[in-house]
Amino acid sequence: MHIKKINQCKDQNELLINLDKYVKMAEEQRTSAVIINTNIIDINEMVKLKCRIPRCFHFQSCANCPPFTPDVEVFKKAIRKCNYAILIKYNVEPAEDFADRKISLKNAKLHERQIAKIVAEVEIAAFQDGYYLAMGLSCGSCRSYLCNDEICQFLDSGRCKFPRVARPSMEAMGIDVYKLVATVGWDIYPIGPEKVHHSTIPSASAVGIVFIA
């Protein structure tokens, strides 16, 4: 891959061409992807608070999960410096891997690992194109899909086993993912409570994002 020289003034036409390239890169891996303007992203503390109430079992046990992620206001201020992002929706097939609670704890992490890898690949491509502040967020807890729910090595020793792929989820940073996905016109369904039978869920997805700056 050709690595671009860093230029102080970025060419907007080249940026749009590259954004389209990143979309195509993601779409090659069973995903839907779209270029979005960051001003449509709702970042708020209620989303991050859902990690605590009701308490997620990854809360405080993973370096990329709350309460270790940056404050919502800090993240919100930083993201406003980016005009564009690539929103990526990985189609989970079969949907039961997310929706059926009997198998989701085992199978969901396979899909979460895949979207994390796609996000990392797009982020690296953008970095090598000269967008050195490109930053990707994924889905779920990296302690689950990368470390198989073992003790977070970063919290234990200060050294992450997967530094290029491990990253916070969008929700862990305060992004209202449901609202964002619905805003761009994609289908998304609330999956979680055991009393909701998986047969009532038409589809499932894992969502990630790469900010381009």
mmCIF file of C-alpha atoms in Angstrom:
data_model
loop_
_atom_site.group_PDB
_atom_site.id
_atom_site.type_symbol
_atom_site.label_atom_id
_atom_site.label_comp_id
_atom_site.label_asym_id
_atom_site.label_seq_id
_atom_site.Cartn_x
_atom_site.Cartn_y
_atom_site.Cartn_z
ATOM 1 C CA MET A 1 0.000 0.000 0.000
ATOM 2 C CA HIS A 2 1.290 3.452 -0.943
ATOM 3 C CA ILE A 3 1.701 5.727 2.076
ATOM 4 C CA LYS A 4 0.864 9.388 1.481
ATOM 5 C CA LYS A 5 2.970 12.323 2.573
ATOM 6 C CA ILE A 6 1.327 14.467 5.245
ATOM 7 C CA ASN A 7 0.094 17.782 3.869
ATOM 8 C CA GLN A 8 -1.037 20.685 6.006
ATOM 9 C CA CYS A 9 -3.934 21.469 3.663
ATOM 10 C CA LYS A 10 -6.050 18.448 2.775
ATOM 11 C CA ASP A 11 -7.624 18.305 -0.670
ATOM 12 C CA GLN A 12 -11.407 18.010 -0.251
ATOM 13 C CA ASN A 13 -11.926 16.244 -3.570
ATOM 14 C CA GLU A 14 -9.304 13.672 -2.639
ATOM 15 C CA LEU A 15 -10.947 13.283 0.767
ATOM 16 C CA LEU A 16 -14.317 12.461 -0.789
ATOM 17 C CA ILE A 17 -12.678 9.935 -3.112
ATOM 18 C CA ASN A 18 -10.937 8.296 -0.172
ATOM 19 C CA LEU A 19 -14.112 8.209 1.906
ATOM 20 C CA ASP A 20 -15.808 6.330 -0.908
ATOM 21 C CA LYS A 21 -12.831 3.951 -0.996
ATOM 22 C CA TYR A 22 -13.213 3.206 2.718
ATOM 23 C CA VAL A 23 -16.907 2.475 2.222
ATOM 24 C CA LYS A 24 -16.099 -0.022 -0.523
ATOM 25 C CA MET A 25 -13.391 -1.584 1.640
ATOM 26 C CA ALA A 26 -15.888 -2.204 4.421
ATOM 27 C CA GLU A 27 -18.630 -3.424 2.087
ATOM 28 C CA GLU A 28 -16.367 -6.204 0.828
ATOM 29 C CA GLN A 29 -16.781 -7.910 4.214
ATOM 30 C CA ARG A 30 -20.527 -8.549 4.577
ATOM 31 C CA THR A 31 -21.269 -5.063 5.809
ATOM 32 C CA SER A 32 -23.229 -1.984 4.926
ATOM 33 C CA ALA A 33 -21.244 1.239 5.105
ATOM 34 C CA VAL A 34 -22.041 4.892 4.585
ATOM 35 C CA ILE A 35 -20.302 8.255 4.768
ATOM 36 C CA ILE A 36 -21.894 10.464 7.410
ATOM 37 C CA ASN A 37 -21.433 13.991 8.639
ATOM 38 C CA THR A 38 -20.503 13.916 12.306
ATOM 39 C CA ASN A 39 -23.086 16.561 13.176
ATOM 40 C CA ILE A 40 -25.822 13.891 13.035
ATOM 41 C CA ILE A 41 -24.208 11.905 15.870
ATOM 42 C CA ASP A 42 -25.910 12.221 19.245
ATOM 43 C CA ILE A 43 -23.359 11.881 22.041
ATOM 44 C CA ASN A 44 -24.868 11.981 25.509
ATOM 45 C CA GLU A 45 -24.261 10.773 29.035
ATOM 46 C CA MET A 46 -27.469 8.699 29.181
ATOM 47 C CA VAL A 47 -25.979 6.194 26.733
ATOM 48 C CA LYS A 48 -22.803 5.774 28.749
ATOM 49 C CA LEU A 49 -24.832 5.520 31.951
ATOM 50 C CA LYS A 50 -26.551 2.418 30.530
ATOM 51 C CA CYS A 51 -23.244 0.588 31.037
ATOM 52 C CA ARG A 52 -23.765 1.114 34.764
ATOM 53 C CA ILE A 53 -27.563 0.889 35.082
ATOM 54 C CA PRO A 54 -28.378 -1.962 34.848
ATOM 55 C CA ARG A 55 -24.746 -2.875 35.382
ATOM 56 C CA CYS A 56 -23.056 -4.590 32.452
ATOM 57 C CA PHE A 57 -20.748 -7.387 33.577
ATOM 58 C CA HIS A 58 -17.917 -5.717 31.634
ATOM 59 C CA PHE A 59 -18.298 -2.471 33.575
ATOM 60 C CA GLN A 60 -15.035 -1.617 35.365
ATOM 61 C CA SER A 61 -13.437 -4.876 34.174
ATOM 62 C CA CYS A 62 -12.076 -3.728 30.799
ATOM 63 C CA ALA A 63 -9.812 -0.775 30.014
ATOM 64 C CA ASN A 64 -11.975 0.110 27.011
ATOM 65 C CA CYS A 65 -15.236 0.092 28.975
ATOM 66 C CA PRO A 66 -16.670 2.653 31.412
ATOM 67 C CA PRO A 67 -15.680 4.075 33.784
ATOM 68 C CA PHE A 68 -12.278 4.090 32.059
ATOM 69 C CA THR A 69 -13.421 5.679 28.787
ATOM 70 C CA PRO A 70 -13.100 9.475 28.353
ATOM 71 C CA ASP A 71 -15.762 11.810 29.686
ATOM 72 C CA VAL A 72 -18.628 12.394 27.276
ATOM 73 C CA GLU A 73 -17.928 16.119 27.013
ATOM 74 C CA VAL A 74 -14.259 15.516 26.192
ATOM 75 C CA PHE A 75 -15.181 13.056 23.462
ATOM 76 C CA LYS A 76 -17.928 15.305 22.121
ATOM 77 C CA LYS A 77 -15.516 18.228 21.835
ATOM 78 C CA ALA A 78 -12.894 16.089 20.092
ATOM 79 C CA ILE A 79 -15.298 14.602 17.554
ATOM 80 C CA ARG A 80 -16.524 18.022 16.495
ATOM 81 C CA LYS A 81 -13.089 18.479 14.922
ATOM 82 C CA CYS A 82 -14.018 15.754 12.416
ATOM 83 C CA ASN A 83 -16.431 16.508 9.604
ATOM 84 C CA TYR A 84 -16.845 12.970 8.323
ATOM 85 C CA ALA A 85 -17.011 9.405 9.532
ATOM 86 C CA ILE A 86 -17.611 5.987 8.008
ATOM 87 C CA LEU A 87 -20.486 4.187 9.724
ATOM 88 C CA ILE A 88 -20.250 0.414 9.325
ATOM 89 C CA LYS A 89 -22.980 -2.141 10.011
ATOM 90 C CA TYR A 90 -21.908 -5.772 10.048
ATOM 91 C CA ASN A 91 -24.826 -8.077 9.306
ATOM 92 C CA VAL A 92 -24.989 -10.803 11.946
ATOM 93 C CA GLU A 93 -26.059 -14.079 10.379
ATOM 94 C CA PRO A 94 -27.802 -15.957 11.768
ATOM 95 C CA ALA A 95 -29.543 -13.314 13.863
ATOM 96 C CA GLU A 96 -29.900 -15.896 16.644
ATOM 97 C CA ASP A 97 -26.201 -15.418 17.417
ATOM 98 C CA PHE A 98 -27.190 -12.099 18.986
ATOM 99 C CA ALA A 99 -30.871 -12.644 19.747
ATOM 100 C CA ASP A 100 -30.926 -16.131 21.292
ATOM 101 C CA ARG A 101 -29.625 -15.766 24.828
ATOM 102 C CA LYS A 102 -28.770 -19.471 24.989
ATOM 103 C CA ILE A 103 -26.050 -19.117 22.372
ATOM 104 C CA SER A 104 -25.315 -15.392 22.196
ATOM 105 C CA LEU A 105 -22.747 -15.361 25.004
ATOM 106 C CA LYS A 106 -20.620 -17.719 22.923
ATOM 107 C CA ASN A 107 -21.418 -16.698 19.350
ATOM 108 C CA ALA A 108 -21.867 -12.934 19.632
ATOM 109 C CA LYS A 109 -18.165 -12.409 20.270
ATOM 110 C CA LEU A 110 -17.321 -13.946 16.873
ATOM 111 C CA HIS A 111 -19.249 -11.183 15.117
ATOM 112 C CA GLU A 112 -17.978 -8.481 17.465
ATOM 113 C CA ARG A 113 -14.427 -9.571 16.698
ATOM 114 C CA GLN A 114 -15.131 -9.302 12.980
ATOM 115 C CA ILE A 115 -16.513 -5.753 13.113
ATOM 116 C CA ALA A 116 -13.547 -4.733 15.286
ATOM 117 C CA LYS A 117 -11.140 -6.053 12.651
ATOM 118 C CA ILE A 118 -12.990 -4.237 9.864
ATOM 119 C CA VAL A 119 -12.930 -0.987 11.834
ATOM 120 C CA ALA A 120 -9.198 -1.408 12.466
ATOM 121 C CA GLU A 121 -8.511 -2.064 8.772
ATOM 122 C CA VAL A 122 -10.391 1.053 7.670
ATOM 123 C CA GLU A 123 -8.685 3.119 10.364
ATOM 124 C CA ILE A 124 -5.237 1.934 9.245
ATOM 125 C CA ALA A 125 -6.056 2.641 5.589
ATOM 126 C CA ALA A 126 -7.120 6.182 6.461
ATOM 127 C CA PHE A 127 -3.995 6.692 8.561
ATOM 128 C CA GLN A 128 -1.775 5.611 5.671
ATOM 129 C CA ASP A 129 -3.656 7.964 3.355
ATOM 130 C CA GLY A 130 -2.543 10.853 5.537
ATOM 131 C CA TYR A 131 -5.543 11.152 7.876
ATOM 132 C CA TYR A 132 -3.343 10.472 10.866
ATOM 133 C CA LEU A 133 -6.031 11.318 13.432
ATOM 134 C CA ALA A 134 -8.425 8.676 12.089
ATOM 135 C CA MET A 135 -10.046 6.854 14.992
ATOM 136 C CA GLY A 136 -12.304 3.814 15.048
ATOM 137 C CA LEU A 137 -14.810 2.558 17.589
ATOM 138 C CA SER A 138 -16.357 -0.865 17.573
ATOM 139 C CA CYS A 139 -19.090 -2.949 19.196
ATOM 140 C CA GLY A 140 -19.159 -4.826 22.489
ATOM 141 C CA SER A 141 -16.348 -5.293 24.991
ATOM 142 C CA CYS A 142 -12.906 -6.187 23.645
ATOM 143 C CA ARG A 143 -12.352 -8.175 26.849
ATOM 144 C CA SER A 144 -15.048 -10.522 25.567
ATOM 145 C CA TYR A 145 -14.356 -10.817 21.842
ATOM 146 C CA LEU A 146 -10.545 -10.660 22.001
ATOM 147 C CA CYS A 147 -9.640 -12.005 25.444
ATOM 148 C CA ASN A 148 -12.484 -14.519 25.818
ATOM 149 C CA ASP A 149 -13.671 -12.858 29.049
ATOM 150 C CA GLU A 150 -10.344 -13.365 30.797
ATOM 151 C CA ILE A 151 -8.827 -10.659 33.001
ATOM 152 C CA CYS A 152 -8.070 -7.481 31.052
ATOM 153 C CA GLN A 153 -4.302 -7.539 30.635
ATOM 154 C CA PHE A 154 -4.078 -3.765 30.406
ATOM 155 C CA LEU A 155 -5.772 -3.293 33.775
ATOM 156 C CA ASP A 156 -3.701 -6.117 35.227
ATOM 157 C CA SER A 157 -0.262 -5.281 33.840
ATOM 158 C CA GLY A 158 -0.562 -2.141 31.710
ATOM 159 C CA ARG A 159 0.042 -4.117 28.498
ATOM 160 C CA CYS A 160 -2.767 -4.870 26.059
ATOM 161 C CA LYS A 161 -2.530 -8.131 24.091
ATOM 162 C CA PHE A 162 -4.327 -6.653 21.069
ATOM 163 C CA PRO A 163 -3.413 -2.947 20.900
ATOM 164 C CA ARG A 164 -4.275 -2.523 17.196
ATOM 165 C CA VAL A 165 -7.735 -4.064 17.390
ATOM 166 C CA ALA A 166 -8.913 -3.490 20.967
ATOM 167 C CA ARG A 167 -10.984 -0.340 21.261
ATOM 168 C CA PRO A 168 -14.050 1.036 23.036
ATOM 169 C CA SER A 169 -17.528 0.417 21.748
ATOM 170 C CA MET A 170 -19.474 3.350 20.360
ATOM 171 C CA GLU A 171 -21.823 3.194 23.350
ATOM 172 C CA ALA A 172 -18.917 3.256 25.807
ATOM 173 C CA MET A 173 -18.074 6.697 24.425
ATOM 174 C CA GLY A 174 -21.657 7.935 24.718
ATOM 175 C CA ILE A 175 -22.824 7.540 21.109
ATOM 176 C CA ASP A 176 -26.529 6.778 20.687
ATOM 177 C CA VAL A 177 -26.046 3.949 18.206
ATOM 178 C CA TYR A 178 -29.727 3.065 17.840
ATOM 179 C CA LYS A 179 -30.576 6.646 16.953
ATOM 180 C CA LEU A 180 -27.654 6.989 14.551
ATOM 181 C CA VAL A 181 -28.398 3.757 12.696
ATOM 182 C CA ALA A 182 -32.065 4.701 12.371
ATOM 183 C CA THR A 183 -31.089 8.181 11.169
ATOM 184 C CA VAL A 184 -29.152 6.800 8.197
ATOM 185 C CA GLY A 185 -32.107 4.579 7.289
ATOM 186 C CA TRP A 186 -30.859 1.167 8.372
ATOM 187 C CA ASP A 187 -32.968 -1.338 10.291
ATOM 188 C CA ILE A 188 -32.024 -1.969 13.902
ATOM 189 C CA TYR A 189 -33.829 -3.769 16.712
ATOM 190 C CA PRO A 190 -33.391 -3.705 20.507
ATOM 191 C CA ILE A 191 -31.915 -7.062 21.468
ATOM 192 C CA GLY A 192 -31.269 -8.034 25.043
ATOM 193 C CA PRO A 193 -34.106 -9.001 27.414
ATOM 194 C CA GLU A 194 -34.430 -12.753 27.772
ATOM 195 C CA LYS A 195 -38.224 -12.564 27.540
ATOM 196 C CA VAL A 196 -37.969 -11.435 23.894
ATOM 197 C CA HIS A 197 -37.842 -14.584 21.771
ATOM 198 C CA HIS A 198 -35.219 -14.569 19.039
ATOM 199 C CA SER A 199 -37.811 -15.534 16.429
ATOM 200 C CA THR A 200 -39.329 -12.056 16.777
ATOM 201 C CA ILE A 201 -36.068 -10.340 15.761
ATOM 202 C CA PRO A 202 -35.957 -9.850 11.957
ATOM 203 C CA SER A 203 -32.233 -9.077 11.871
ATOM 204 C CA ALA A 204 -29.225 -8.361 14.042
ATOM 205 C CA SER A 205 -26.186 -6.215 13.453
ATOM 206 C CA ALA A 206 -22.877 -5.127 14.951
ATOM 207 C CA VAL A 207 -22.027 -1.482 14.346
ATOM 208 C CA GLY A 208 -18.714 0.354 14.243
ATOM 209 C CA ILE A 209 -17.493 3.745 13.121
ATOM 210 C CA VAL A 210 -14.280 5.338 11.874
ATOM 211 C CA PHE A 211 -13.821 9.085 12.283
ATOM 212 C CA ILE A 212 -11.728 10.717 9.574
ATOM 213 C CA ALA A 213 -9.781 13.829 10.525
#
